[in-house]
Short mmCIF file of C-alpha atoms in Angstrom, two decimals:
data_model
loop_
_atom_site.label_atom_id
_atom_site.label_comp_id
_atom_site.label_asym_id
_atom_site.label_seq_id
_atom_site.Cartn_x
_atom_site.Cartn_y
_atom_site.Cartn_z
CA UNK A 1 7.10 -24.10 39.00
CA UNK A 2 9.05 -23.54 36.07
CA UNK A 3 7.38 -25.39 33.05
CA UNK A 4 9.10 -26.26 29.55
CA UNK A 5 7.75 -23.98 26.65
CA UNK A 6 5.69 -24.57 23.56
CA UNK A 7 3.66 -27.15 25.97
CA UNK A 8 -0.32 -27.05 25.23
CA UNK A 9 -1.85 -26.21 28.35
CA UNK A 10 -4.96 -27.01 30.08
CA UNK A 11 -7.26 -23.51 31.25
CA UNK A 12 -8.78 -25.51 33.94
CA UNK A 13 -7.62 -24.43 36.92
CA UNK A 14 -7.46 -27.12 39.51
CA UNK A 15 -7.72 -27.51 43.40
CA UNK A 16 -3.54 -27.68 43.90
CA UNK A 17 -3.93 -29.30 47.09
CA UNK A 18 -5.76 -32.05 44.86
CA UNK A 19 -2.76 -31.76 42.55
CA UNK A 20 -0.13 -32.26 45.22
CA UNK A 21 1.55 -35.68 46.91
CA UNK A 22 -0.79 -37.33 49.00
CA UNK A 23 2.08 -36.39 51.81
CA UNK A 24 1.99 -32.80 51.35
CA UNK A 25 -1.90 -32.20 51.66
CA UNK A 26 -1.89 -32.29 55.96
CA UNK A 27 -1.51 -35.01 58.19
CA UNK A 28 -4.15 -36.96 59.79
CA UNK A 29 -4.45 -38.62 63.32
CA UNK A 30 -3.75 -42.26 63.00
CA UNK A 31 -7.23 -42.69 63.79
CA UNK A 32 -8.67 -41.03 61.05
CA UNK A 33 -6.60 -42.36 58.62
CA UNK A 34 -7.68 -45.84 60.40
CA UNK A 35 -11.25 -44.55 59.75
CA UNK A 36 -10.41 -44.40 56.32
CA UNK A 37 -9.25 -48.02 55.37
CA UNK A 38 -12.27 -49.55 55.85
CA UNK A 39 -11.62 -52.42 58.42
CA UNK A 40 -8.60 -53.55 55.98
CA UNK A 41 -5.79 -55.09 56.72
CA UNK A 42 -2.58 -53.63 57.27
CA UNK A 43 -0.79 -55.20 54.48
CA UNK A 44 -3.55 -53.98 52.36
CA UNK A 45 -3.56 -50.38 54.09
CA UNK A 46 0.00 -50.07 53.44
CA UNK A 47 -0.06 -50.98 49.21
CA UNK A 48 -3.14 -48.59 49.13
CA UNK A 49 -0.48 -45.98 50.75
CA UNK A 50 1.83 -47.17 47.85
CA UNK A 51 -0.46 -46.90 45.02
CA UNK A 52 -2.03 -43.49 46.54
CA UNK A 53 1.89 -42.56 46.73
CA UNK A 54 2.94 -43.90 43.04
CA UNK A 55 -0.05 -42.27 41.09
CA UNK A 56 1.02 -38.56 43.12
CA UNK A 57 4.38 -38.77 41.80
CA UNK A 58 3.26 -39.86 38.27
CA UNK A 59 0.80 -37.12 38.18
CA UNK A 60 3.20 -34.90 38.93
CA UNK A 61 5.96 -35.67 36.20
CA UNK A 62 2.96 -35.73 34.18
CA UNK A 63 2.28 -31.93 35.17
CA UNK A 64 6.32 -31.28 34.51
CA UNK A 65 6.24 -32.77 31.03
CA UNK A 66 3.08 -31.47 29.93
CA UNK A 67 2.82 -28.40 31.58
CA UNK A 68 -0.81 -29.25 32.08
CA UNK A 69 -0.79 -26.65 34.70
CA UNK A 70 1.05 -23.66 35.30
CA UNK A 71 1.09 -20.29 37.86
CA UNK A 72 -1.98 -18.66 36.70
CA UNK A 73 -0.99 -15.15 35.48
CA UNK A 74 -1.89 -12.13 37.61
CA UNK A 75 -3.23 -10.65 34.30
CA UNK A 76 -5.85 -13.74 33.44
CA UNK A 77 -6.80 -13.48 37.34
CA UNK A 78 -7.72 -10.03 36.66
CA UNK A 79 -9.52 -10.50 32.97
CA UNK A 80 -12.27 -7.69 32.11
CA UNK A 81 -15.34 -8.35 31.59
CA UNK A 82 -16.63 -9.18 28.09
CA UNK A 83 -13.25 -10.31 26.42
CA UNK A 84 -14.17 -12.42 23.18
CA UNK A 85 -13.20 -15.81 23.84
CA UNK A 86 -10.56 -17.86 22.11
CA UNK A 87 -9.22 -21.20 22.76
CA UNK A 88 -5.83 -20.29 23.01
CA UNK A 89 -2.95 -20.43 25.72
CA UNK A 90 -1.42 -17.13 25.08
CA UNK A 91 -2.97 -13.78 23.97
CA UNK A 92 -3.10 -10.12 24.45
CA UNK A 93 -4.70 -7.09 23.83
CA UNK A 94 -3.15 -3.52 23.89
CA UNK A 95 -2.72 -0.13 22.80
CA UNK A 96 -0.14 0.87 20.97
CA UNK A 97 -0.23 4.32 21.62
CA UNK A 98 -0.20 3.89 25.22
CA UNK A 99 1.45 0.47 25.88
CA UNK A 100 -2.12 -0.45 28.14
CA UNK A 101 -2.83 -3.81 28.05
CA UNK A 102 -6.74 -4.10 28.19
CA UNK A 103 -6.37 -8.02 28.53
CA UNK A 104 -4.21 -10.78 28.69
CA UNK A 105 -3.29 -14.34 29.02
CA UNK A 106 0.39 -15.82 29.84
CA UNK A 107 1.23 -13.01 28.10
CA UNK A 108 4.67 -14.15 29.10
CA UNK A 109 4.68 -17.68 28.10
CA UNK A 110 7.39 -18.63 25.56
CA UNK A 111 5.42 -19.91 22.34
CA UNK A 112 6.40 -21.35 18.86
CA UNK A 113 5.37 -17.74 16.26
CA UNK A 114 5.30 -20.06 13.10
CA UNK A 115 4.63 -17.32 10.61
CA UNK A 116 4.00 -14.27 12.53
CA UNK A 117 8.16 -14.51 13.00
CA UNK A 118 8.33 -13.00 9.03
CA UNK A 119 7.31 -9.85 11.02
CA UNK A 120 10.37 -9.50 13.14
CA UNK A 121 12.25 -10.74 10.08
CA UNK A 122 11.33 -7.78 7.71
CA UNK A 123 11.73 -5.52 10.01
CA UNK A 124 15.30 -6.59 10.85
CA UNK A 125 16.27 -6.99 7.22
CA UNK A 126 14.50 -4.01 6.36
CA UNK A 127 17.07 -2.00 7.71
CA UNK A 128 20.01 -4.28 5.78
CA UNK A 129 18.00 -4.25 2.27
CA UNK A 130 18.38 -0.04 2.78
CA UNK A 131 18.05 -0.17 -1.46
CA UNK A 132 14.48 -2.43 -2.08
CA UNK A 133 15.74 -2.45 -5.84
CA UNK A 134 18.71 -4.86 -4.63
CA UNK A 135 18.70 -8.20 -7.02
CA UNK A 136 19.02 -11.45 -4.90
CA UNK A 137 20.10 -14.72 -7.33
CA UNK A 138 18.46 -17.68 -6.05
CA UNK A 139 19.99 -20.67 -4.66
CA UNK A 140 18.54 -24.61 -5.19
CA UNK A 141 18.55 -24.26 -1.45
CA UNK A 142 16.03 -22.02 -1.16
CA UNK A 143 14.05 -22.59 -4.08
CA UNK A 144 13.49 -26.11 -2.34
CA UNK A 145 12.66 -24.35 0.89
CA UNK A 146 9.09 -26.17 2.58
CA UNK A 147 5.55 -24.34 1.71
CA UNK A 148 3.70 -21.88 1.86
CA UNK A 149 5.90 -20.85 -1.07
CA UNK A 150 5.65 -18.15 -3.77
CA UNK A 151 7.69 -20.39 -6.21
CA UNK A 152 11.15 -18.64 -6.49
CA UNK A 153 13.73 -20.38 -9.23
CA UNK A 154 17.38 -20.92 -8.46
CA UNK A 155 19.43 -19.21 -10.90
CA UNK A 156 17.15 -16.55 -11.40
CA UNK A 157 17.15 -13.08 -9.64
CA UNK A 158 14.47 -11.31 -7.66
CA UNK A 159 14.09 -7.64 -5.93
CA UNK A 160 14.30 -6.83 -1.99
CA UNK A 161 10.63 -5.56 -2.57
CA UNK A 162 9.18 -8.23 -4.76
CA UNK A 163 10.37 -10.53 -1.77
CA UNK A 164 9.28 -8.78 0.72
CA UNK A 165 6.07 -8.51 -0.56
CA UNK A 166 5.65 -12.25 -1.58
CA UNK A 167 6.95 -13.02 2.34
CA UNK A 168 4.18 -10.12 4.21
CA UNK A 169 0.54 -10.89 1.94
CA UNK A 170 1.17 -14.59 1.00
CA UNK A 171 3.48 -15.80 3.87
CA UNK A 172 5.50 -17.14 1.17
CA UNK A 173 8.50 -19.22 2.90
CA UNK A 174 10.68 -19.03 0.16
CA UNK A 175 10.68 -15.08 0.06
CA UNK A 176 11.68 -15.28 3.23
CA UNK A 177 15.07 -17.78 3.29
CA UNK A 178 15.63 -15.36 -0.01
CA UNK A 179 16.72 -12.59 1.95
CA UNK A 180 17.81 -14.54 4.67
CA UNK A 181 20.16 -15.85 1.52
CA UNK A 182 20.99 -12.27 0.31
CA UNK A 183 22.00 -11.06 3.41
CA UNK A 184 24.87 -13.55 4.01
CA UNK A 185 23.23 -16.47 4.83
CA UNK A 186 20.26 -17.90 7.46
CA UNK A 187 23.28 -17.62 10.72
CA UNK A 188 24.04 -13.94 9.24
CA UNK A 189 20.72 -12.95 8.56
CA UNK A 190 19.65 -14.34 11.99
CA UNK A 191 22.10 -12.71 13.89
CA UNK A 192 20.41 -9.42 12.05
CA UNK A 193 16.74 -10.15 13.05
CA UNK A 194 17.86 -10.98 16.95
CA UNK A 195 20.29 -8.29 16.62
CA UNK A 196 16.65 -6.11 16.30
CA UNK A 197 14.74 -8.23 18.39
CA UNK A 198 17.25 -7.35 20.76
CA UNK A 199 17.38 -3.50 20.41
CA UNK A 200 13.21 -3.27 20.84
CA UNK A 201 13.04 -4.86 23.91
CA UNK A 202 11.96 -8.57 22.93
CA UNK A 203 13.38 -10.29 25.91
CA UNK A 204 12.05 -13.28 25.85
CA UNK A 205 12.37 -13.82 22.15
CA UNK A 206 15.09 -16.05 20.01
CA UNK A 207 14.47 -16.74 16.44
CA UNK A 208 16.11 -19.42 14.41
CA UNK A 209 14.22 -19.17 10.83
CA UNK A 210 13.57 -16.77 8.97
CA UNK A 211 9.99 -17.58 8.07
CA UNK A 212 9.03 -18.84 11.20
CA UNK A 213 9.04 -22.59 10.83
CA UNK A 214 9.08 -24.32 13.88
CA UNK A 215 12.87 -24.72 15.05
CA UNK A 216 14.63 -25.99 18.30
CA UNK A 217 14.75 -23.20 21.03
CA UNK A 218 13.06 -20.40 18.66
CA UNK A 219 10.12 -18.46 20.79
CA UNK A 220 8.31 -15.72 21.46
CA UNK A 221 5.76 -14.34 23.82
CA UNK A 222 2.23 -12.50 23.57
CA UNK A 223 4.11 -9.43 25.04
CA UNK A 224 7.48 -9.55 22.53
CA UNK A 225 4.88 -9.26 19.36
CA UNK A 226 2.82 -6.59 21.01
CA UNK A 227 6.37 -4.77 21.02
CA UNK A 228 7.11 -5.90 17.64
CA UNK A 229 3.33 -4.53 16.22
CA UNK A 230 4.84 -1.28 18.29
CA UNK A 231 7.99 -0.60 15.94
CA UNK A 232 6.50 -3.02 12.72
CA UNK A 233 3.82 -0.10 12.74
CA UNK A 234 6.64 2.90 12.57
CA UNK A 235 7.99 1.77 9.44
CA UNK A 236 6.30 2.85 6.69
CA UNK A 237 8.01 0.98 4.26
CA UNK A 238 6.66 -2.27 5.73
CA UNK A 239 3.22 -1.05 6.50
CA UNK A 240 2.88 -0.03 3.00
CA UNK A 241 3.23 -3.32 2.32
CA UNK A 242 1.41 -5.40 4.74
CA UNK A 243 -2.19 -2.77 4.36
CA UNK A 244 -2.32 -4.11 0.37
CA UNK A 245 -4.52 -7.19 -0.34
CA UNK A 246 -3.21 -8.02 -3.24
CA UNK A 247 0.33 -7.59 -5.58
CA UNK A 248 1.63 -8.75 -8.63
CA UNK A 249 4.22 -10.81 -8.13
CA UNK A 250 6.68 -9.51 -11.14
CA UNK A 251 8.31 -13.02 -11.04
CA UNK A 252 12.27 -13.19 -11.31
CA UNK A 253 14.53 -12.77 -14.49
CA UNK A 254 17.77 -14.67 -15.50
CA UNK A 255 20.91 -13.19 -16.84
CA UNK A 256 23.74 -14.30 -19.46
CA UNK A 257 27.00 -12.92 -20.18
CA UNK A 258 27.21 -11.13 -23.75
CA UNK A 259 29.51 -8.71 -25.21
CA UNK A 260 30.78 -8.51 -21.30
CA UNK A 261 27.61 -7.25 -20.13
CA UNK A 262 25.12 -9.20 -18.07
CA UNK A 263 21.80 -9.17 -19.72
CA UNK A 264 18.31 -10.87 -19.52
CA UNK A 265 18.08 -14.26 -21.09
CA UNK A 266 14.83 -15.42 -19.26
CA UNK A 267 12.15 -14.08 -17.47
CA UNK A 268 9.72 -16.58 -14.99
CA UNK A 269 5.83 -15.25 -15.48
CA UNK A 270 4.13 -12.78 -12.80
CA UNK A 271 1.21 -13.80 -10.73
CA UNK A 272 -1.05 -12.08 -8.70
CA UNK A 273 -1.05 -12.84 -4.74
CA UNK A 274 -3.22 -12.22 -2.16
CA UNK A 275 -3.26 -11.17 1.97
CA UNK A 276 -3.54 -14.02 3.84
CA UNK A 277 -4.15 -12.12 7.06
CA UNK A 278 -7.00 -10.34 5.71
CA UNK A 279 -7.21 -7.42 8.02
CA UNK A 280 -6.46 -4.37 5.83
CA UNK A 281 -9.07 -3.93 3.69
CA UNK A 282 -11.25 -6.10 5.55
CA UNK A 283 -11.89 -4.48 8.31
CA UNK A 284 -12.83 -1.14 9.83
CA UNK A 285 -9.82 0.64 10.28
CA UNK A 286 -7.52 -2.80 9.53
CA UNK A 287 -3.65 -2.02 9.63
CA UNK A 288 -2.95 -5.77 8.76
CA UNK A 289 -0.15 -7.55 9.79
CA UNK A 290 0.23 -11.45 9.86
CA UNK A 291 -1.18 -14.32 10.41
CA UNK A 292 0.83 -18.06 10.96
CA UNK A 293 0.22 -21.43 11.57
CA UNK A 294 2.82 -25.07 11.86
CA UNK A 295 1.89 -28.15 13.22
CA UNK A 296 2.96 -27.40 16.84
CA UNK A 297 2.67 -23.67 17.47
CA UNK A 298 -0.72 -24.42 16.35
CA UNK A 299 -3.02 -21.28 15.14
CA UNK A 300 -1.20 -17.24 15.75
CA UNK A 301 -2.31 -13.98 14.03
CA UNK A 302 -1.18 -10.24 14.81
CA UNK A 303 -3.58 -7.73 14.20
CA UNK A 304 -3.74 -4.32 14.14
CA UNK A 305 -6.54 -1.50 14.06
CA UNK A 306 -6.82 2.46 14.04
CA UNK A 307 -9.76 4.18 14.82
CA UNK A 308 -10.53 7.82 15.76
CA UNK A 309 -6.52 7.92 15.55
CA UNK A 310 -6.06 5.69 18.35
CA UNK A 311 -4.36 2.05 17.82
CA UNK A 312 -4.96 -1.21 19.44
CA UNK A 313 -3.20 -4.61 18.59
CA UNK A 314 -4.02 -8.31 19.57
CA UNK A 315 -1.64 -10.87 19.59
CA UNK A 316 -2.97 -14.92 19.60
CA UNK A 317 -0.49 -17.59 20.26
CA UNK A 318 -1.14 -21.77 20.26
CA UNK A 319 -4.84 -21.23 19.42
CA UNK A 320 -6.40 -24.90 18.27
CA UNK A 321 -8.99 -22.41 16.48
CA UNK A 322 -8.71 -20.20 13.69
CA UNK A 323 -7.83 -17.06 15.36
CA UNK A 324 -8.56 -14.81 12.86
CA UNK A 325 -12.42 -13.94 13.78
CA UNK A 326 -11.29 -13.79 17.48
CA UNK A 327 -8.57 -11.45 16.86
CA UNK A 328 -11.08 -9.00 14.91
CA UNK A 329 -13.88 -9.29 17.59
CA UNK A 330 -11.20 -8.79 20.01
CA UNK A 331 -10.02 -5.45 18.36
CA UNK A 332 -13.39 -4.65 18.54
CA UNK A 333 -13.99 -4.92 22.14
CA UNK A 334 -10.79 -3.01 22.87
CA UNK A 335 -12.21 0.02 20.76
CA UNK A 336 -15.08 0.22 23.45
CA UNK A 337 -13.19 -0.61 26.62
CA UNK A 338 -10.05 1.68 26.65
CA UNK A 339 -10.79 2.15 30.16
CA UNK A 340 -9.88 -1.54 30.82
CA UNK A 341 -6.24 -2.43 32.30
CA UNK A 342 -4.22 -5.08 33.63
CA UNK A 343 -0.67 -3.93 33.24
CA UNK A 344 1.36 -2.01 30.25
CA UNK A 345 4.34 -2.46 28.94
CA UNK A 346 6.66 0.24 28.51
CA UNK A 347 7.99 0.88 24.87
CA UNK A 348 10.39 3.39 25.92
CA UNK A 349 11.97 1.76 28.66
CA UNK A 350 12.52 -1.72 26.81
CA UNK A 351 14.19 -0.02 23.40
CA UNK A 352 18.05 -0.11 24.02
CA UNK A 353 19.24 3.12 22.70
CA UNK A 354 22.33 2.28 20.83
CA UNK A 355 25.48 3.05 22.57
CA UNK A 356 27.23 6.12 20.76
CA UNK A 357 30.20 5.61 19.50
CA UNK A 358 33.47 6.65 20.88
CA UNK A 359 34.82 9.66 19.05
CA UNK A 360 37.77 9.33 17.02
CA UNK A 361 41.00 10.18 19.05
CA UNK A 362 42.48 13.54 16.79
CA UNK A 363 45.50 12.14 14.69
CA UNK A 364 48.22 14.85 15.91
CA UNK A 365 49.72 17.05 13.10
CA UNK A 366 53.00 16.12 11.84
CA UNK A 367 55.50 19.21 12.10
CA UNK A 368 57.67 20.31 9.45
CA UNK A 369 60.93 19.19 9.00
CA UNK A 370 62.90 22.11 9.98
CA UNK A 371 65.44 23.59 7.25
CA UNK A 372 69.32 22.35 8.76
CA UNK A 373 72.44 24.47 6.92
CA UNK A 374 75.26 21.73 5.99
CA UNK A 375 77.08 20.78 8.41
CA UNK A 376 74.52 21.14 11.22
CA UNK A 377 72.40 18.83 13.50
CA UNK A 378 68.73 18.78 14.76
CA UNK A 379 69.18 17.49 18.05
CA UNK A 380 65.50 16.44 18.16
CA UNK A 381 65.50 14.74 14.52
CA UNK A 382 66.67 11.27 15.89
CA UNK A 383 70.08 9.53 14.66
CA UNK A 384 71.03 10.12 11.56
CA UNK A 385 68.41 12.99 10.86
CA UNK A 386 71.32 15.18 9.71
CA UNK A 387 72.65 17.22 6.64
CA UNK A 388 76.05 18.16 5.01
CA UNK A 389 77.42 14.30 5.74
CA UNK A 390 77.98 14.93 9.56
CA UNK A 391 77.15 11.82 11.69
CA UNK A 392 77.90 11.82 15.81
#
């Protein structure tokens, strides 16, 4: 059965035949299902049928709208012993050396991100912003943008870096629609970040904001951010960024025309931030990465650890707990079962190499005019290519 996304679902897994229309369960003899009406009458047998029949079919569109139960996943069936718990519907736990996945559950289920999307952001903008040092003029727009918020000011002008900072430790939503702004715009800047999404292997993933607040149709799945963690962890630029637990925010300056030279007038003051993920620096061998949280895609967090030089990640989507301290006690379980396996996922085989491009077709090599004596023609010149005043 094909459920809708984002839906909370229940982990109870039920009986299906209970689940099903009373009409698909098996038939009966008609005396059994006489021994079952209890010497009533026929008329009353028959609205019992009715009722029986109406609360099936209600249950069911219940199931369809709610998702209340779903195709267990062949991963959960096979769940290891001793995984930390966590009230969650999606998770998983991997390496990212090997692409094993110790433990998982609907590892494939499309989920709201909320803020864990600023991760597939900066690393999609990352590669536009190629100079950090790059000066981004604020609109009202995005000064105005919804909290968590670092507090840009339209009119004044802030850094690639000092954004991308402010967006990584303090999941600051207006950092984010800032480079979403420099970069052409939110449908430009999105077009970038699938573009990337894209060229990973994120299949099942479609973003629509650039800070991860919740949108119509924008999803992602346990799996997509364990391939994310993958390539977020390969760019140093971003991991320098997201291991620090705290920055100062250099705030943003405003400039004024004088002597026909643009030159500071005002300068908003610095503050110091802090990780909201609280990973690097927190604990043993803690990479970072992000944490997130909205209304409907509930509790998610990305972590990442390296011990012993080997690198494990664990993803937590629509958790209705803080899923910080079971994202650390599951990092910790994966560092002493490596052994344990339900699938992997294949980095190599889900990156689309880009296409090369065609090589430039050689522009041919003009000849020289040749050198006519008057009153000659060049019979390969074209009309009128002629000298000395001769035409034919």
């Amino acid at each position: 059965m094909s459920l809708p996304p984002y839906t909370q679902r229940s982990h109870v897994r039920s009986d299906p035949a209970a689940e099903a229309p009373a009409a698909t369960r098996g038939t009966r003899t008609s005396s059994s299902a006489a021994s079952d009406t209890g010497g009533l009458s026929a008329r009353d047998t028959s609205a019992r049928r009715g009722l029986a029949w109406l609360a099936a079919c209600l249950a069911t569109a219940i199931v369809l709208v709610t998702g209340a139960v779903h195709a267990p996943d062949p991963a959960e069936a096979a769940k290891p012993r001793g995984v930390p718990s966590v009230d969650a519907s999606s998770y998983i736990i991997g390496s990212l050396d090997t692409g094993n996945v110790l433990a998982a559950r609907n590892r494939n289920d499309q989920m709201r991100p909320a803020s864990t999307l600023k991760l597939l952001t900066a690393l999609g903008l990352a590669d536009y912003y190629k100079d950090k040092k790059t000066r981004i003029k604020i609109s009202k727009a995005t000064a105005g943008v919804e909290p968590t918020k670092i507090g840009v000011k339209a009119g004044y002008s802030y850094t690639a870096d000092q954004l991308f900072h402010a967006m990584l430790i303090m999941s600051a939503n207006d950092a984010s629609q800032a480079l979403a702004q420099g970069a052409g715009g939110t449908k430009k800047a999105m077009a970038i970040v699938n573009a990337k999404a894209k060229q990973i292997g994120m299949k099942n993933t479609v973003a629509k904001t650039p800070n991860g607040l919740d949108a119509p149709g924008q999803h992602v799945t346990a799996k997509d951010m364990m391939v994310l963690a993958k390539h977020f962890t390969q760019n140093k630029y971003l991991m320098s960024v997201v291991k620090k637990t705290s920055y100062t925010f250099p705030g943003g300056v405003k400039y004024k025309t004088k002597g026909g030279k643009q030159v500071v007038s005002k300068r908003s003051g610095s503050q110091k931030i802090y990780s909201h993920t609280k990973i690097a620096g927190f604990i043993k061998g803690g990479q970072g990465l992000k944490n997130g949280w909205t209304s409907k895609a509930l509790g998610t967090f990305v972590a990442v650890a390296k011990r012993g030089g080997k690198s494990y990640v664990v993803v937590i989507l629509h958790s209705s707990d803080q899923p910080r301290r079971p994202a650390i006690d599951m990092l910790d379980w994966a560092f002493t079962h490596r052994s344990a396996s339900v699938g992997k996922v294949d980095f190599k085989k889900l990156e689309q190499k880009p296409k090369p491009k065609p090589k430039p077709k050689p522009t041919p090599t003009p000849s020289k005019a040749p050198t006519l004596s008057p009153g000659t023609t060049d019979d390969n010149a074209g009309p009128n290519h002629l000298t000395g005043g001769v035409s034919q």
